[in-house]
Tab-separated table of C-alpha atoms in Angstrom:
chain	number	residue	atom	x	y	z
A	71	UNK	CA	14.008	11.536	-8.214
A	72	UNK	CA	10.096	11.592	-7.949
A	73	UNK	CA	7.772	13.794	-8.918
A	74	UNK	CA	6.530	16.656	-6.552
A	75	UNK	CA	3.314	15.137	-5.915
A	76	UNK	CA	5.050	12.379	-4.667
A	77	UNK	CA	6.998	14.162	-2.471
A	78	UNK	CA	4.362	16.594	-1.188
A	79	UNK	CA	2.726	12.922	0.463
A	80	UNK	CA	5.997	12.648	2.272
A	81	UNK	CA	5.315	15.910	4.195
A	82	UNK	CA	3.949	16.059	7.198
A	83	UNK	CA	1.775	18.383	9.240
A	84	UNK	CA	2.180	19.887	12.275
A	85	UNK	CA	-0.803	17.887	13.710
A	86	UNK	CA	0.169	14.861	12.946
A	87	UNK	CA	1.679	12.422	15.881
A	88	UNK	CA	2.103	9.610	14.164
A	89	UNK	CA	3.507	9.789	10.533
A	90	UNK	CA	4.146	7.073	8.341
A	91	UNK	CA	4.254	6.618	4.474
A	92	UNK	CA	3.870	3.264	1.827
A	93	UNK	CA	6.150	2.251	-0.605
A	94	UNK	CA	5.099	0.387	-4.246
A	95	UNK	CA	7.775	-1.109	-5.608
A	96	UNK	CA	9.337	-4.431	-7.372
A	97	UNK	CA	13.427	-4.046	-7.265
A	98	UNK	CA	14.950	-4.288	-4.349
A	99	UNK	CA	17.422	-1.686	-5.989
A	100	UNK	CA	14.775	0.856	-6.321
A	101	UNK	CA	13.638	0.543	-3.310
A	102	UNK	CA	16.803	0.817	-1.672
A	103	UNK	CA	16.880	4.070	-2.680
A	104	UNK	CA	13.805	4.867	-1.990
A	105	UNK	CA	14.522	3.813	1.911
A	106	UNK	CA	18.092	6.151	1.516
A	107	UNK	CA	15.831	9.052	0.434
A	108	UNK	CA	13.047	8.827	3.358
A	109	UNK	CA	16.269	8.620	5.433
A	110	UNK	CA	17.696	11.363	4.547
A	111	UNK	CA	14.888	13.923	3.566
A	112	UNK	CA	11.761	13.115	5.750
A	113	UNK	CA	10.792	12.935	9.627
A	114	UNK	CA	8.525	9.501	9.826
A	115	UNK	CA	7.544	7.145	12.036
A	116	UNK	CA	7.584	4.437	9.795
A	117	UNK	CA	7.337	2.776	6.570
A	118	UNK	CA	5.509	0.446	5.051
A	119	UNK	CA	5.706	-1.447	2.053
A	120	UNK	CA	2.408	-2.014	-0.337
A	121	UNK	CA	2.118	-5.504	-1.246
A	122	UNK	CA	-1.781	-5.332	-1.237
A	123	UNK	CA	-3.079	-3.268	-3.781
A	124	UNK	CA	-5.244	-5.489	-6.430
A	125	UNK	CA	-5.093	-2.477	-9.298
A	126	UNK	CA	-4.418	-4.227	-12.281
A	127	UNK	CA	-1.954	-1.212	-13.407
A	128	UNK	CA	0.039	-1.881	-10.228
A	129	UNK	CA	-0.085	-5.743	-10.423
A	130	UNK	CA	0.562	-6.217	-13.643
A	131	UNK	CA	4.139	-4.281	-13.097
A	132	UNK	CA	5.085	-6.799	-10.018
A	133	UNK	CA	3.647	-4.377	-7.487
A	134	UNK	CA	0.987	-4.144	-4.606
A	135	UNK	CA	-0.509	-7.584	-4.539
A	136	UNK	CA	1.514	-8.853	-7.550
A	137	UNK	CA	4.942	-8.340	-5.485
A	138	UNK	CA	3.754	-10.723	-2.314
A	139	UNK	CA	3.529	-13.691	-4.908
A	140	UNK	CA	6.859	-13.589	-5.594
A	141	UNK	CA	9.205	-14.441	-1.889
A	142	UNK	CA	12.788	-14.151	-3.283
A	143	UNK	CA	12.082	-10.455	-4.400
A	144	UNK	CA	9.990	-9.879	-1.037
A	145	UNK	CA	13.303	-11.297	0.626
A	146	UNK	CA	15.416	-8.974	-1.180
A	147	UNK	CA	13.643	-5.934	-1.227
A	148	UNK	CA	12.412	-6.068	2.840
A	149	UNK	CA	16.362	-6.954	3.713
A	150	UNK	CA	17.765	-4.159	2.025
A	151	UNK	CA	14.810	-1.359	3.284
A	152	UNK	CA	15.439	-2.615	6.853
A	153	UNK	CA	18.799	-1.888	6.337
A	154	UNK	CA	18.508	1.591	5.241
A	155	UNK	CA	15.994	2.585	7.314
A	156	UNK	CA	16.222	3.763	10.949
A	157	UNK	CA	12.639	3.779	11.894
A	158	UNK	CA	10.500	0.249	11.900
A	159	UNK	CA	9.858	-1.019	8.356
A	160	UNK	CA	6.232	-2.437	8.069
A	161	UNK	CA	4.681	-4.697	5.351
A	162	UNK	CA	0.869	-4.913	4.194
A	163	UNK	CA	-0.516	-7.795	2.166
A	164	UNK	CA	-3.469	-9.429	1.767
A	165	UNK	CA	-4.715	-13.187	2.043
A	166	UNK	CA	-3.794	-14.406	-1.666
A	167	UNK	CA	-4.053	-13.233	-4.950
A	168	UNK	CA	-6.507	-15.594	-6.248
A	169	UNK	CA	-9.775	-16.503	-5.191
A	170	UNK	CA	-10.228	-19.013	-2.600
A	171	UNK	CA	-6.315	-19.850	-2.662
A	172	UNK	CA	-4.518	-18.026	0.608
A	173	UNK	CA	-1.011	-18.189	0.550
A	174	UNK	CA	-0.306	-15.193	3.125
A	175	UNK	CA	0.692	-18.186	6.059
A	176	UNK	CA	3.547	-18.972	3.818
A	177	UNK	CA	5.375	-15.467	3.710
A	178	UNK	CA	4.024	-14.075	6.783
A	179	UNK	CA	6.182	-16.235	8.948
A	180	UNK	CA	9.519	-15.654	7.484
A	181	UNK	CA	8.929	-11.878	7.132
A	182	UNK	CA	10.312	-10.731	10.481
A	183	UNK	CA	13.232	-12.618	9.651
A	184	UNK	CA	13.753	-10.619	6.967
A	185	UNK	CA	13.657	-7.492	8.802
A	186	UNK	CA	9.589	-6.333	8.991
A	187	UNK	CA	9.243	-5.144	12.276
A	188	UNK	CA	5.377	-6.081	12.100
A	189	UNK	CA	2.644	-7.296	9.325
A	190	UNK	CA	-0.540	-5.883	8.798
A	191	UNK	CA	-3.478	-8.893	6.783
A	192	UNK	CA	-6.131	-7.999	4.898
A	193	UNK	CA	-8.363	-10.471	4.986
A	194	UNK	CA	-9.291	-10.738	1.376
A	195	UNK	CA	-7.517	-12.019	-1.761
A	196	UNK	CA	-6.724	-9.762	-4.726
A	197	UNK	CA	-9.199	-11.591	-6.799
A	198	UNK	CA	-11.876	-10.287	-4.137
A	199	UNK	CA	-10.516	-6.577	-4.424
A	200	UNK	CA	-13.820	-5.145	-1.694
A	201	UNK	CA	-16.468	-7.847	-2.266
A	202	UNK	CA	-17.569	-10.913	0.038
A	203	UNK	CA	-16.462	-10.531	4.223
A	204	UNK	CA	-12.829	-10.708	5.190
A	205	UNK	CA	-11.894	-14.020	6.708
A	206	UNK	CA	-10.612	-13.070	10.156
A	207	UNK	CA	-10.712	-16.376	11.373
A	208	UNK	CA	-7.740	-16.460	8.591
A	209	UNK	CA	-5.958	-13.633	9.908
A	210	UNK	CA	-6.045	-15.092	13.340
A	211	UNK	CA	-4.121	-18.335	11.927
A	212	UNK	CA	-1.303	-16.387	10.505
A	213	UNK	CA	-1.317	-14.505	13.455
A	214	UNK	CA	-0.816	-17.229	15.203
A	215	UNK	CA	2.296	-17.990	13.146
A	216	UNK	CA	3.854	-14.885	12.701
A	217	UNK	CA	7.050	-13.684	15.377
A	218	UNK	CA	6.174	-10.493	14.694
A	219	UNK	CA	3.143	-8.134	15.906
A	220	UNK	CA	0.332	-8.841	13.483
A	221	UNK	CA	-2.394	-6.120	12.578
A	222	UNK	CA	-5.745	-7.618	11.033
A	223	UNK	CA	-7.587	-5.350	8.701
A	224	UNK	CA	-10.737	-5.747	6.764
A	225	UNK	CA	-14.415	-4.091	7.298
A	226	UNK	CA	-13.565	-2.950	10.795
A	227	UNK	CA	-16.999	-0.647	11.374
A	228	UNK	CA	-17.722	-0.148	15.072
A	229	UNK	CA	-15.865	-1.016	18.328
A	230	UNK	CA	-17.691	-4.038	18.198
A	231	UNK	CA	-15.722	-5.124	15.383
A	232	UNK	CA	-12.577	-4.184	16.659
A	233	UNK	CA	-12.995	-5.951	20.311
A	234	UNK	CA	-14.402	-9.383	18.477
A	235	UNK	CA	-10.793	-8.758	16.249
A	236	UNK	CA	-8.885	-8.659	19.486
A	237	UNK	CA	-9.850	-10.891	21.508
A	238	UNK	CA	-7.288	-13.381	23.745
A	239	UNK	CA	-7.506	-16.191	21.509
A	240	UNK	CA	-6.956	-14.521	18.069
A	241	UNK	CA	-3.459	-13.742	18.373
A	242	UNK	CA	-4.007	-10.435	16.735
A	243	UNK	CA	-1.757	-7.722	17.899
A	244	UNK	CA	-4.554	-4.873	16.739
A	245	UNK	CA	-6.666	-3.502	14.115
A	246	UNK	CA	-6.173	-1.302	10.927
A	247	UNK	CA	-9.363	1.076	10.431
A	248	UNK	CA	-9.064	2.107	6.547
A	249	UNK	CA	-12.377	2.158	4.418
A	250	UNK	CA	-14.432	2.509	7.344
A	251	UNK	CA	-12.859	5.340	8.008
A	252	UNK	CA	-13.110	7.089	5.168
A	253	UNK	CA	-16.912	6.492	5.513
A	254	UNK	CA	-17.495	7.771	9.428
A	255	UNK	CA	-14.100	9.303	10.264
A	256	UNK	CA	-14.648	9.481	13.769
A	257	UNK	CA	-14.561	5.526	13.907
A	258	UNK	CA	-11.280	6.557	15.748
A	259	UNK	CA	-13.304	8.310	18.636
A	260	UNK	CA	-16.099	5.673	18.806
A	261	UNK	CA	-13.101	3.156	18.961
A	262	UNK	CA	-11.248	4.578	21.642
A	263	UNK	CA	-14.975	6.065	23.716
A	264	UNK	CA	-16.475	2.545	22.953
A	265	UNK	CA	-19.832	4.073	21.851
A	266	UNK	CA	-21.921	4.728	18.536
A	267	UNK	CA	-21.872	8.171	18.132
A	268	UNK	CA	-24.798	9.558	16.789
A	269	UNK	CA	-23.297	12.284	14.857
A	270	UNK	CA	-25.442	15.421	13.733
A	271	UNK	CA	-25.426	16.466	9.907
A	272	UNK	CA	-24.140	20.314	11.042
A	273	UNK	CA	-21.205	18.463	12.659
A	274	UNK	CA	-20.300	16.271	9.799
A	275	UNK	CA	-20.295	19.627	8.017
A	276	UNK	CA	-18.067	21.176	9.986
A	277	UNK	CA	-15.716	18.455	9.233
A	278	UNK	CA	-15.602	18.548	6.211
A	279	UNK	CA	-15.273	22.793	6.515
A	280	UNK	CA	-11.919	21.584	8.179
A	281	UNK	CA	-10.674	19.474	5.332
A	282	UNK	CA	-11.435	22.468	3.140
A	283	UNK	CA	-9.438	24.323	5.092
A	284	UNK	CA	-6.368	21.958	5.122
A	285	UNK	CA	-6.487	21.962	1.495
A	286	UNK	CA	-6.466	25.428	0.884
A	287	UNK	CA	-3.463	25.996	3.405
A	288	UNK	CA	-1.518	23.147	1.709
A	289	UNK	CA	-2.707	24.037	-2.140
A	290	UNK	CA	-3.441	27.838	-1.609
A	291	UNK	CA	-6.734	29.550	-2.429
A	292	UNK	CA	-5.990	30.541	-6.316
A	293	UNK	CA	-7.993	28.866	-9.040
A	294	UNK	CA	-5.298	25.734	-9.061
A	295	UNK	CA	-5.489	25.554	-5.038
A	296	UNK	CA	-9.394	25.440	-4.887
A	297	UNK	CA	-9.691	23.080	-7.867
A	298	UNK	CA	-7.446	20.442	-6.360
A	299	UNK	CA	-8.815	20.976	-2.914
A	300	UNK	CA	-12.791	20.402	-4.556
A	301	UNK	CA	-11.394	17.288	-6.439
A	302	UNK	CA	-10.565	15.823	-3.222
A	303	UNK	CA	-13.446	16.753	-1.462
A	304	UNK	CA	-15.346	14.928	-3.937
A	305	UNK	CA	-13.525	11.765	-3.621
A	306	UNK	CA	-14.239	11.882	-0.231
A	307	UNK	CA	-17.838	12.114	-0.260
A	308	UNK	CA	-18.202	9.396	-2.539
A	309	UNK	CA	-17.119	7.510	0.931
A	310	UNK	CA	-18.816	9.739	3.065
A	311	UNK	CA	-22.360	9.637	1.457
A	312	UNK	CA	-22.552	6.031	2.744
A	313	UNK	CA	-22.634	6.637	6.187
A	314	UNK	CA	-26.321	6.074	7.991
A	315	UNK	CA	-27.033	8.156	11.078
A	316	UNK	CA	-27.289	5.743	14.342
A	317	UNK	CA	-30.648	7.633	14.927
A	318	UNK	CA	-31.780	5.990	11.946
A	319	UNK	CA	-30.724	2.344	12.459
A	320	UNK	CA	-33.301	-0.315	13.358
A	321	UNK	CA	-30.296	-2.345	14.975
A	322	UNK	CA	-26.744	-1.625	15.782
A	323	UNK	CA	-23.677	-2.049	14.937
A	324	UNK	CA	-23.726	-1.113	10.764
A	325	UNK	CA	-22.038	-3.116	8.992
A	326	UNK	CA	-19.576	-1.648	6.040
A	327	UNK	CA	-20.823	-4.237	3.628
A	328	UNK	CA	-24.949	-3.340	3.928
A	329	UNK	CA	-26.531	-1.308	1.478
A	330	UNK	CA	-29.534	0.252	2.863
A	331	UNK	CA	-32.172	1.614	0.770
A	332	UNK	CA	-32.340	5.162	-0.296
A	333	UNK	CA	-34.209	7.294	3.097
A	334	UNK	CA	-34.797	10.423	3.789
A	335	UNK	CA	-32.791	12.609	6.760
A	336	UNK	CA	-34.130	14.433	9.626
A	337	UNK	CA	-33.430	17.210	8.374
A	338	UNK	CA	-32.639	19.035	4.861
A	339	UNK	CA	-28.829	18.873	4.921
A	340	UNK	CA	-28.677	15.360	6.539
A	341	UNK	CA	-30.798	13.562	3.226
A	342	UNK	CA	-28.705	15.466	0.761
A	343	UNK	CA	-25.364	14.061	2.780
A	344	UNK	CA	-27.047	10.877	2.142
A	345	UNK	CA	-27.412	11.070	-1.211
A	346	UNK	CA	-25.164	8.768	-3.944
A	347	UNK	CA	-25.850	11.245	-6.733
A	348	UNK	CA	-22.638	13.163	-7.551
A	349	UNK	CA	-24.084	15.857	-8.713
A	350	UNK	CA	-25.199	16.431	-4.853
A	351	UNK	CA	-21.510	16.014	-3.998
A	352	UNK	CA	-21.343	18.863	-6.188
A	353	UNK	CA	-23.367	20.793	-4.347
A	354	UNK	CA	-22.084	19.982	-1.095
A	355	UNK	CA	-18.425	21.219	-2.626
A	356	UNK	CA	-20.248	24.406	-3.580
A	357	UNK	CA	-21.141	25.476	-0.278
A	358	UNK	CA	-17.764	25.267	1.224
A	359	UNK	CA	-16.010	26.496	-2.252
A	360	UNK	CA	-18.488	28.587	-3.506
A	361	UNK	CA	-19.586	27.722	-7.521
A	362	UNK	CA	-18.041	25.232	-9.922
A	363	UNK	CA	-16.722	26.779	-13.359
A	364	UNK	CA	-19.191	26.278	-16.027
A	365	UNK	CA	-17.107	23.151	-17.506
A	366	UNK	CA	-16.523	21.495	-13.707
A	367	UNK	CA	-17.514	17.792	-14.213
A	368	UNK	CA	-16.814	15.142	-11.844
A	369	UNK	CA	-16.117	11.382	-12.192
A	370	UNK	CA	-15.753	9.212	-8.749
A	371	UNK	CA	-12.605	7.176	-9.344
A	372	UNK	CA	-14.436	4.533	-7.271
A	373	UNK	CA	-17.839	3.393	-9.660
A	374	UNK	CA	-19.007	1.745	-6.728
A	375	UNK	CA	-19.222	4.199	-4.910
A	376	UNK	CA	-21.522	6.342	-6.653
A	377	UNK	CA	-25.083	6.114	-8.360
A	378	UNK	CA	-24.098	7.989	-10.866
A	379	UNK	CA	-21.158	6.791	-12.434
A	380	UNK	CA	-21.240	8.972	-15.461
A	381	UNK	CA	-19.076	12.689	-15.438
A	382	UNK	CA	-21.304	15.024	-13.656
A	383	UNK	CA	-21.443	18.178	-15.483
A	384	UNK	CA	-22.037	22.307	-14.081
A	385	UNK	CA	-24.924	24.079	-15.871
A	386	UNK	CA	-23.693	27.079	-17.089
C-alpha cells in the first residue's frame, strides 16, 4: 500500500518537465506491483530502479547495491517492471560491490535485453560508498558494451567534467549531475552556459528563500509544516556549505573531492554560508523561518558533511 510519505515523492509539481521516480526493491513480485501502481496512479516520465545504494540497512535486505550482485533476480524483476510499465524503465548501479572487484561489465550488457531502456554507472564500488575518484575510464568500457544508452555518473563538478565525460571516444551517452548538485545547484546552468558562474552570497540566499517557499506550499506553514520544511533545509546546507565562490579560487575548475581550508567570505553572509558548523545552519534556517523552539536540535544525517557531528542544540 505504502505509506504517505512515500507517496507524497510520487507527486509531482507543476514545474517540473521531466519527472521520474526510483524504485528499491528485491522480489520481482513486489515490484511488479509497484510498476502496476505508478501505472495506474502517477504521471512520470520514467522509472528507475536503485541498485546502487551502499546503506548497509538497504544492502543487507537484497536492495540498492546488494540487488545488482544477484542477475537471476535483476532478470526477473527488470522483465516484469518493463512489462508493466508504459514509460521507459531505467536502472542505476554502480561499478561492484567490493573494493577493487568491478563486476558492472557483466550485467550491464544483458540489461537491455531484459527490458532497461538505458543504464546509468557510478563509477565507484559499494565498498567505496563517496571516497577515492570514480573510474570513468571504467564507465567508458561498459559503455562500450552496453546496447543501450549509457549515463556515467560520479563527481561531475563543472562543464569541464562533463565535456571530458562525453567525449567521441568514451561511448558515454551523457552525464548524471547528483552530489554536485546538491552542493552548487546551478551546475545545471553552468552545464548548459558552459561557464563558472561566480555566484553572489544574496543570490544563493534567494535560493534557498525559494526552497522555503516550496516547502511551506507542499507542508503548509503550521508548526508541523515549518518543522519539516527547516529539517530539510538543514540537510541541504550540510551540502551547500561546501561550495567555494569562483572569486575565491586560485585555479579553476573545483573539484568535488578537495577540501579547502576554512576562509573567510567577502562579505558577512558569504563566510557564514561557508561555514561547516551546524549550529550556523541553524542560523541560516532562522532567517528564512524565523526562531527554532527552545528544544530544536539538529543532527546532519551525512557525518561527513559537517564539523560538527554532534546534535546541535537552541539556547533557550
Amino acid at each position: 500500500q505504502g505509506q504517505a510519505s512515500e507517496w507524497a515523492l510520487l507527486r509531482r509539481h507543476v514545474s517540473e518537465d521531466v519527472f521520474g521516480v526510483q524504485i528499491a526493491g528485491n522480489s520481482a513480485e513486489t515490484m511488479a506491483r509497484v510498476a502496476q501502481l505508478i501505472e495506474a496512479e502517477t504521471e512520470v516520465d520514467f522509472v528507475d530502479i536503485n541498485m546502487g545504494c551502499p546503506i548497509d540497512l538497504v544492502c543487507n535486505r537484497g536492495m540498492g547495491a546488494g540487488l545488482a550482485q544477484r542477475a537471476n533476480k535483476v532478470q526477473g524483476i527488470v522483465r516484469v517492471m518493463s512489462q508493466q510499465l508504459s514509460c521507459p524503465l531505467t536502472v542505476k548501479l554502480r561499478t561492484g560491490y567490493d573494493m577493487d572487484k568491478p563486476t558492472a561489465h557483466r550485467l550491464v550488457p544483458q540489461l537491455p535485453g531484459w527490458g532497461a531502456a538505458a543504464v546509468t554507472l557510478h563509477g565507484r564500488s559499494r565498498q567505496q560508498r563517496y571516497t577515492k575518484l570514480a573510474d570513468w575510464d571504467y564507465i567508458s568500457q561498459c559503455a562500450s558494451a552496453c546496447p543501450a544508452p549509457l549515463i556515467g555518473n560520479g563527481d561531475a563538478f563543472s562543464y569541464e567534467d562533463v565535456d571530458n565525460a562525453l567525449k567521441s571516444e568514451t561511448g558515454i551517452s551523457s552525464v548524471m549531475l547528483a552530489r554536485g548538485a546538491l552542493v552548487k545547484p546551478w551546475l545545471f546552468t553552468e552545464v548548459k552556459e558552459r561557464r563558472h558562474w561566480d555566484i553572489s552570497a544574496s543570490e544563493r540566499l534567494d535560493m534557498l528563500r525559494g526552497f522555503v517557499r516550496f516547502g511551506l506550499e507542499h507542508w503548509g506553514t503550521d508548526t508541523l509544516g515549518v518543522a519539516r520544511t527547516r529539517n530539510f533545509l538543514l540537510e541541504w546546507l550540510s551540502f551547500l556549505h561546501r561550495y567555494v565562490p569562483v572569486g575565491l579560487l586560485e585555479r579553476l575548475p573545483c573539484r568535488i573531492n578537495e577540501r579547502p581550508p576554512t576562509y573567510f567570505g567577502r562579505n558577512d553572509l558569504e563566510t557564514l554560508m561557508a561555514s561547516s558548523m551546524a549550529s550556523d545552519w541553524v542560523k541560516i534556517s532562522e532567517m528564512l523561518l524565523g526562531p527554532v523552539p527552545a528544544d530544536f536540535h539538529f543532527t546532519p544525517k551525512h557525518k561527513a558533511n559537517a564539523a560538527a557531528s554532534a546534535a546541535i542544540t537552541a539556547e533557550g
